[in-house]
PDB file of C-alpha atoms in Angstrom:
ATOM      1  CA  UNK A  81     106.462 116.956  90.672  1.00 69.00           C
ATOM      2  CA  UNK A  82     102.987 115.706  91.623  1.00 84.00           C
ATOM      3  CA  UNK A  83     102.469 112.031  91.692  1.00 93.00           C
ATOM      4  CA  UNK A  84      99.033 110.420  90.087  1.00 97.00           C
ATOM      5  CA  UNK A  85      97.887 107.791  91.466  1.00 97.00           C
ATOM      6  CA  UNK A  86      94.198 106.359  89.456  1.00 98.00           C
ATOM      7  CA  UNK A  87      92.312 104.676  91.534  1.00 98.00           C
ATOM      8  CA  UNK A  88      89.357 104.216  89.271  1.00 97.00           C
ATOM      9  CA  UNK A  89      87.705 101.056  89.802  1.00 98.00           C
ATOM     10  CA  UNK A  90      88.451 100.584  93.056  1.00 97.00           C
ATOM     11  CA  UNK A  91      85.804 101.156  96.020  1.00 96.00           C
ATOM     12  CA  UNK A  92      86.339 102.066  99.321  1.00 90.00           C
ATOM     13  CA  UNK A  93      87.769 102.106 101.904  1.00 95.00           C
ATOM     14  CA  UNK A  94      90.728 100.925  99.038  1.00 97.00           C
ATOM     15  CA  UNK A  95      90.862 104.639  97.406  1.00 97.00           C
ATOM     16  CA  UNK A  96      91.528 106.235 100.748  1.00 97.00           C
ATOM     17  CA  UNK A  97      94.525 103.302 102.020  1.00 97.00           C
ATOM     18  CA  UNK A  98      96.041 104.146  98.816  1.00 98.00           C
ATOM     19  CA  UNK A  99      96.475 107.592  99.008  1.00 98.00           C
ATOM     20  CA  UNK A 100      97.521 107.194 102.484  1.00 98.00           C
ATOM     21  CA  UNK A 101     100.280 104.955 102.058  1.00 97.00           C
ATOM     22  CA  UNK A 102     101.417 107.080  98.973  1.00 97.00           C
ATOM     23  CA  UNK A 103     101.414 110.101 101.073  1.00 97.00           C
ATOM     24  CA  UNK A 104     103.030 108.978 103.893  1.00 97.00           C
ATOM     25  CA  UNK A 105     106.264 107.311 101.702  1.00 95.00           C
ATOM     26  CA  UNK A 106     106.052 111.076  99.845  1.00 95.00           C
ATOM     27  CA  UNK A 107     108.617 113.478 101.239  1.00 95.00           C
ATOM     28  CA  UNK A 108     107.196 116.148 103.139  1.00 94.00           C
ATOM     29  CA  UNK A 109     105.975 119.378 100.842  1.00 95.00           C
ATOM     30  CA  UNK A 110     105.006 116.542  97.963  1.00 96.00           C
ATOM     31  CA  UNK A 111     101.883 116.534  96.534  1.00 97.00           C
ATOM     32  CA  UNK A 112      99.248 113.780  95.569  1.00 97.00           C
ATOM     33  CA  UNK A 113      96.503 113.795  92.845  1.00 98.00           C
ATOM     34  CA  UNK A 114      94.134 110.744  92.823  1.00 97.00           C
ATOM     35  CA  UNK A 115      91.588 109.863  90.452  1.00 98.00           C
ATOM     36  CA  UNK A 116      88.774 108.141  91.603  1.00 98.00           C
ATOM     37  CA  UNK A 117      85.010 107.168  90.510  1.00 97.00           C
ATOM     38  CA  UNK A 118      83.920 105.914  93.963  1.00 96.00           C
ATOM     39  CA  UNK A 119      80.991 108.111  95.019  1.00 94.00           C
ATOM     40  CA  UNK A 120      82.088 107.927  98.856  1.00 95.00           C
ATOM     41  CA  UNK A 121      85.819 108.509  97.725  1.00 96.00           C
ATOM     42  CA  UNK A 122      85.472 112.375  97.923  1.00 96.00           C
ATOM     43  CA  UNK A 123      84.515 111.946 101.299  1.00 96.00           C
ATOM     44  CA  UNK A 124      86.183 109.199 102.783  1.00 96.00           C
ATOM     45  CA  UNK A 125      89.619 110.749 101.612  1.00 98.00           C
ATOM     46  CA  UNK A 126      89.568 114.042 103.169  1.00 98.00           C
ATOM     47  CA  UNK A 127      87.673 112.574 106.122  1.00 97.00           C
ATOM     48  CA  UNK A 128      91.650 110.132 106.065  1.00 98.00           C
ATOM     49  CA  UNK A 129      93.189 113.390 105.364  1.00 98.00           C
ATOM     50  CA  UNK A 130      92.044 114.781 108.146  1.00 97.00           C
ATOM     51  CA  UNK A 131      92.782 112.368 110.971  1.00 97.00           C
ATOM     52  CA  UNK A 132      96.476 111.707 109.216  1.00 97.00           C
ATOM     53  CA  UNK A 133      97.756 115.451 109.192  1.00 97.00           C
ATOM     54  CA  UNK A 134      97.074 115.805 105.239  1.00 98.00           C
ATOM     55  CA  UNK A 135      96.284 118.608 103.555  1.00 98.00           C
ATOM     56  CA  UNK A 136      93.179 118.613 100.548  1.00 98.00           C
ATOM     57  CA  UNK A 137      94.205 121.060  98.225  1.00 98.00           C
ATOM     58  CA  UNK A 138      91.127 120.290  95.630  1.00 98.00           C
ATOM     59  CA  UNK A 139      88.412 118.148  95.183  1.00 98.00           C
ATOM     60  CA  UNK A 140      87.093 118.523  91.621  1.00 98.00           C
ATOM     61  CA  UNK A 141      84.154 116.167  90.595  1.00 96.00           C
ATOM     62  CA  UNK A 142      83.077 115.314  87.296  1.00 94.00           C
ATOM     63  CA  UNK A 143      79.978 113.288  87.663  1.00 89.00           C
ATOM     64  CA  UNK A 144      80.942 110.159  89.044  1.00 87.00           C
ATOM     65  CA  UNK A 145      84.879 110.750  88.554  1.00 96.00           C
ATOM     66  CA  UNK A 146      86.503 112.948  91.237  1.00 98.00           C
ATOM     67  CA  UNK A 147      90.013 114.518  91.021  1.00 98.00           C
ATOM     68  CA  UNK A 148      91.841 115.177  94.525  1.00 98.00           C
ATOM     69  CA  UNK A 149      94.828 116.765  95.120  1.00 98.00           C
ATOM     70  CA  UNK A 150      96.442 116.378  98.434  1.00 98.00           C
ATOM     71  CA  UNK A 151      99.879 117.427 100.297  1.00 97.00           C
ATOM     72  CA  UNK A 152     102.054 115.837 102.800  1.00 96.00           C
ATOM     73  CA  UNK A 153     102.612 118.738 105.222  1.00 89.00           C
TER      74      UNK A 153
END
């Protein structure tokens, strides 16, 4: 099961804390999939991602809206 967390609204660094915190309380194989419409989110998140020990699965964008799926390795 893949928890969705929408973070729409919200600007940055906020998107990024969020997903951290959900990821880290996540058990370990779980996946994440944020919503966002924060232009830096699809970088800022992955950038998190990758200083945490995260894995990005996706990043799909949809003009301003952006759709990331992550796992807690």
């Amino acid at each position: 099961m893949t928890e969705v967390l929408d973070l729409r609204g919200l600007k940055c660094p906020l998107p990024a804390l969020f997903a951290k915190r959900a990821l880290l309380r996540a058990a370990p194989g779980c996946e994440i999939e944020i919503l966002t419409d924060d232009p830096m989110a699809p970088i800022d998140v992955p950038h998190m991602c990758r200083g945490e020990g995260f894995a990005v699965l996706a990043i799909d964008r949809d003009g301003t809206a952006a759709r990331m799926r992550l796992k807690r390795d």
